[in-house]
């Protein structure tokens, strides 16, 4: 889908073989591996796969890497996400310093990126208009600690960037069912 001067996938990636954290999780073995929420392959079909940063990047560390994307596509950079956010937000445009902040920011960029209704998001799905056509769904995320946990199905959508903030952390975006803003955080690449 064309959003401003950029072209974005209107559907989450769902390629790869499902792995479980109990079985060792993804590894650099030449096979694209993903988590499916609660180890349910149907969830991956509906919401897309849940990938560690290394797996999404296909074990590259180069910003803007193709990663596991189809030919002609790449994992978006932090800067590209800032342009997306500024393109859709009604109060803060492209280049506004608000996009450099961490945490939830902007006015309604998250709502502009979310699918409407309650099929893929919990109530209240605040501010959801999908005015951009991005069609974000609340697929949750996987946290690789302890036995590995799944969190926030129908409550959040998390998207890695290809931009590392340190050797062990990378920037990501999170969209929430309860807010119309969008977050910028960094977290463990695992």
Tab-separated table of C-alpha atoms in Angstrom:
chain	number	residue	atom	x	y	z
A	1	UNK	CA	0.000	0.000	0.000
A	2	UNK	CA	1.329	3.445	-0.920
A	3	UNK	CA	1.530	5.719	2.123
A	4	UNK	CA	2.982	9.101	1.323
A	5	UNK	CA	6.154	8.522	-0.698
A	6	UNK	CA	6.644	4.982	0.647
A	7	UNK	CA	5.278	1.559	-0.214
A	8	UNK	CA	4.447	-0.777	2.703
A	9	UNK	CA	3.187	-4.339	2.865
A	10	UNK	CA	-0.480	-4.387	3.807
A	11	UNK	CA	-0.147	-7.859	5.326
A	12	UNK	CA	2.235	-9.207	7.952
A	13	UNK	CA	4.879	-11.763	7.026
A	14	UNK	CA	3.963	-15.324	7.868
A	15	UNK	CA	6.698	-17.296	6.147
A	16	UNK	CA	8.762	-19.922	7.869
A	17	UNK	CA	8.469	-22.977	10.034
A	18	UNK	CA	6.916	-22.692	13.477
A	19	UNK	CA	9.300	-23.384	16.356
A	20	UNK	CA	8.717	-23.432	20.091
A	21	UNK	CA	10.886	-21.848	22.726
A	22	UNK	CA	10.896	-25.129	24.640
A	23	UNK	CA	12.521	-26.803	21.630
A	24	UNK	CA	15.284	-24.207	21.561
A	25	UNK	CA	13.638	-21.446	19.526
A	26	UNK	CA	14.972	-20.092	16.240
A	27	UNK	CA	18.598	-20.532	15.256
A	28	UNK	CA	20.882	-19.579	12.375
A	29	UNK	CA	20.378	-22.850	10.506
A	30	UNK	CA	19.327	-21.676	7.032
A	31	UNK	CA	15.615	-22.244	7.788
A	32	UNK	CA	13.260	-19.302	8.369
A	33	UNK	CA	11.712	-19.903	11.780
A	34	UNK	CA	8.855	-18.123	13.525
A	35	UNK	CA	6.789	-18.320	16.658
A	36	UNK	CA	3.029	-18.609	16.391
A	37	UNK	CA	1.051	-17.199	19.311
A	38	UNK	CA	0.364	-19.977	21.847
A	39	UNK	CA	2.075	-22.341	19.382
A	40	UNK	CA	-1.038	-22.226	17.165
A	41	UNK	CA	-0.291	-22.176	13.413
A	42	UNK	CA	-3.749	-20.690	12.743
A	43	UNK	CA	-2.657	-17.593	14.630
A	44	UNK	CA	0.256	-17.144	12.206
A	45	UNK	CA	-2.133	-17.380	9.269
A	46	UNK	CA	-4.397	-14.676	10.715
A	47	UNK	CA	-1.869	-12.316	12.304
A	48	UNK	CA	1.503	-13.208	10.809
A	49	UNK	CA	4.533	-14.810	12.406
A	50	UNK	CA	6.324	-13.591	15.519
A	51	UNK	CA	10.048	-13.316	14.796
A	52	UNK	CA	13.158	-12.656	16.817
A	53	UNK	CA	15.152	-9.723	15.422
A	54	UNK	CA	17.976	-11.998	14.235
A	55	UNK	CA	15.535	-14.262	12.415
A	56	UNK	CA	13.611	-11.353	10.833
A	57	UNK	CA	16.937	-9.923	9.655
A	58	UNK	CA	18.005	-13.354	8.325
A	59	UNK	CA	21.025	-13.001	10.637
A	60	UNK	CA	22.274	-9.846	8.933
A	61	UNK	CA	23.127	-6.773	11.011
A	62	UNK	CA	22.968	-4.314	8.096
A	63	UNK	CA	20.390	-1.568	8.490
A	64	UNK	CA	17.831	-1.824	5.681
A	65	UNK	CA	18.563	-5.523	5.153
A	66	UNK	CA	16.150	-7.615	3.095
A	67	UNK	CA	15.978	-10.096	5.948
A	68	UNK	CA	13.172	-12.606	5.408
A	69	UNK	CA	11.198	-10.240	3.158
A	70	UNK	CA	10.325	-11.163	-0.424
A	71	UNK	CA	12.681	-9.974	-3.147
A	72	UNK	CA	12.422	-6.227	-3.642
A	73	UNK	CA	11.439	-5.572	-0.002
A	74	UNK	CA	13.427	-4.976	3.187
A	75	UNK	CA	12.996	-4.690	6.945
A	76	UNK	CA	12.183	-0.991	7.492
A	77	UNK	CA	14.676	1.242	9.230
A	78	UNK	CA	13.872	3.388	12.244
A	79	UNK	CA	14.039	6.454	9.972
A	80	UNK	CA	11.574	4.911	7.489
A	81	UNK	CA	9.126	4.246	10.316
A	82	UNK	CA	9.431	7.893	11.377
A	83	UNK	CA	8.453	8.950	7.839
A	84	UNK	CA	5.486	6.546	7.908
A	85	UNK	CA	4.327	7.942	11.247
A	86	UNK	CA	4.648	11.539	10.060
A	87	UNK	CA	2.807	10.683	6.837
A	88	UNK	CA	-0.311	9.460	8.641
A	89	UNK	CA	-0.444	11.484	11.861
A	90	UNK	CA	-2.817	14.456	11.802
A	91	UNK	CA	-0.859	16.605	14.277
A	92	UNK	CA	2.841	15.829	13.733
A	93	UNK	CA	4.206	15.677	10.188
A	94	UNK	CA	7.294	14.129	8.643
A	95	UNK	CA	10.450	15.422	10.305
A	96	UNK	CA	8.743	16.611	13.490
A	97	UNK	CA	11.078	16.041	16.472
A	98	UNK	CA	8.312	14.163	18.304
A	99	UNK	CA	9.171	11.085	16.205
A	100	UNK	CA	12.662	10.972	17.761
A	101	UNK	CA	11.143	10.430	21.226
A	102	UNK	CA	10.840	7.047	22.913
A	103	UNK	CA	7.532	5.721	24.240
A	104	UNK	CA	4.074	6.476	22.870
A	105	UNK	CA	4.083	9.623	20.785
A	106	UNK	CA	2.274	11.443	18.039
A	107	UNK	CA	-1.456	11.987	17.977
A	108	UNK	CA	-3.264	9.367	15.917
A	109	UNK	CA	-0.665	7.520	13.807
A	110	UNK	CA	-1.434	4.200	15.532
A	111	UNK	CA	-5.155	4.530	14.800
A	112	UNK	CA	-4.458	5.386	11.175
A	113	UNK	CA	-2.458	2.143	10.875
A	114	UNK	CA	-4.904	-0.222	12.693
A	115	UNK	CA	-7.665	-2.315	11.198
A	116	UNK	CA	-11.042	-1.187	12.460
A	117	UNK	CA	-13.514	-3.199	14.499
A	118	UNK	CA	-12.976	-5.977	17.011
A	119	UNK	CA	-12.154	-9.007	14.857
A	120	UNK	CA	-8.394	-8.453	15.273
A	121	UNK	CA	-8.316	-6.014	18.209
A	122	UNK	CA	-9.874	-5.935	21.661
A	123	UNK	CA	-12.352	-3.235	22.588
A	124	UNK	CA	-11.956	-0.213	22.571
A	125	UNK	CA	-9.532	-0.283	19.585
A	126	UNK	CA	-9.008	3.424	20.228
A	127	UNK	CA	-8.790	5.712	17.252
A	128	UNK	CA	-8.738	2.870	14.680
A	129	UNK	CA	-9.542	4.167	11.204
A	130	UNK	CA	-7.075	2.237	9.006
A	131	UNK	CA	-7.080	5.450	6.970
A	132	UNK	CA	-3.634	4.503	5.674
A	133	UNK	CA	-4.570	1.001	4.463
A	134	UNK	CA	-1.683	-0.440	6.536
A	135	UNK	CA	-4.143	-2.868	8.205
A	136	UNK	CA	-2.245	-3.597	11.449
A	137	UNK	CA	-3.672	-6.487	13.479
A	138	UNK	CA	-3.143	-7.137	17.183
A	139	UNK	CA	-1.017	-10.257	16.869
A	140	UNK	CA	0.818	-9.779	20.171
A	141	UNK	CA	4.444	-10.749	20.649
A	142	UNK	CA	6.770	-13.431	22.030
A	143	UNK	CA	9.184	-12.752	24.861
A	144	UNK	CA	12.159	-15.104	24.976
A	145	UNK	CA	12.862	-15.312	28.694
A	146	UNK	CA	12.398	-18.191	31.106
A	147	UNK	CA	10.219	-20.718	29.304
A	148	UNK	CA	9.215	-18.110	26.680
A	149	UNK	CA	5.905	-16.281	26.877
A	150	UNK	CA	3.283	-14.922	24.519
A	151	UNK	CA	1.711	-11.564	25.320
A	152	UNK	CA	-1.127	-9.267	24.292
A	153	UNK	CA	-3.009	-11.073	21.546
A	154	UNK	CA	-5.558	-8.581	20.139
A	155	UNK	CA	-3.965	-5.903	22.358
A	156	UNK	CA	-0.778	-4.970	20.512
A	157	UNK	CA	1.102	-5.237	17.249
A	158	UNK	CA	4.911	-5.078	17.379
A	159	UNK	CA	7.158	-4.365	14.390
A	160	UNK	CA	10.943	-4.636	14.358
A	161	UNK	CA	13.055	-2.090	12.534
A	162	UNK	CA	16.392	-3.041	11.012
A	163	UNK	CA	18.041	-0.282	13.073
A	164	UNK	CA	20.026	-1.462	16.072
A	165	UNK	CA	20.242	0.861	19.052
A	166	UNK	CA	23.174	-1.154	20.480
A	167	UNK	CA	24.865	-4.515	20.000
A	168	UNK	CA	22.001	-6.274	21.783
A	169	UNK	CA	19.002	-3.971	21.238
A	170	UNK	CA	17.005	-2.797	18.248
A	171	UNK	CA	14.234	-0.252	17.739
A	172	UNK	CA	10.693	-1.458	17.260
A	173	UNK	CA	7.208	0.012	17.005
A	174	UNK	CA	4.177	-1.027	18.987
A	175	UNK	CA	0.550	-0.226	18.287
A	176	UNK	CA	-1.974	-0.709	21.095
A	177	UNK	CA	-5.692	-1.476	21.219
A	178	UNK	CA	-6.146	1.174	23.936
A	179	UNK	CA	-4.331	4.115	22.301
A	180	UNK	CA	-4.404	5.942	18.991
A	181	UNK	CA	-0.717	6.940	19.291
A	182	UNK	CA	2.212	4.698	18.290
A	183	UNK	CA	5.262	3.781	20.367
A	184	UNK	CA	8.965	3.712	19.642
A	185	UNK	CA	11.030	1.558	21.970
A	186	UNK	CA	14.180	-0.508	21.832
A	187	UNK	CA	14.458	-3.959	23.285
A	188	UNK	CA	16.519	-7.125	23.235
A	189	UNK	CA	16.906	-8.537	19.749
A	190	UNK	CA	15.813	-11.898	21.199
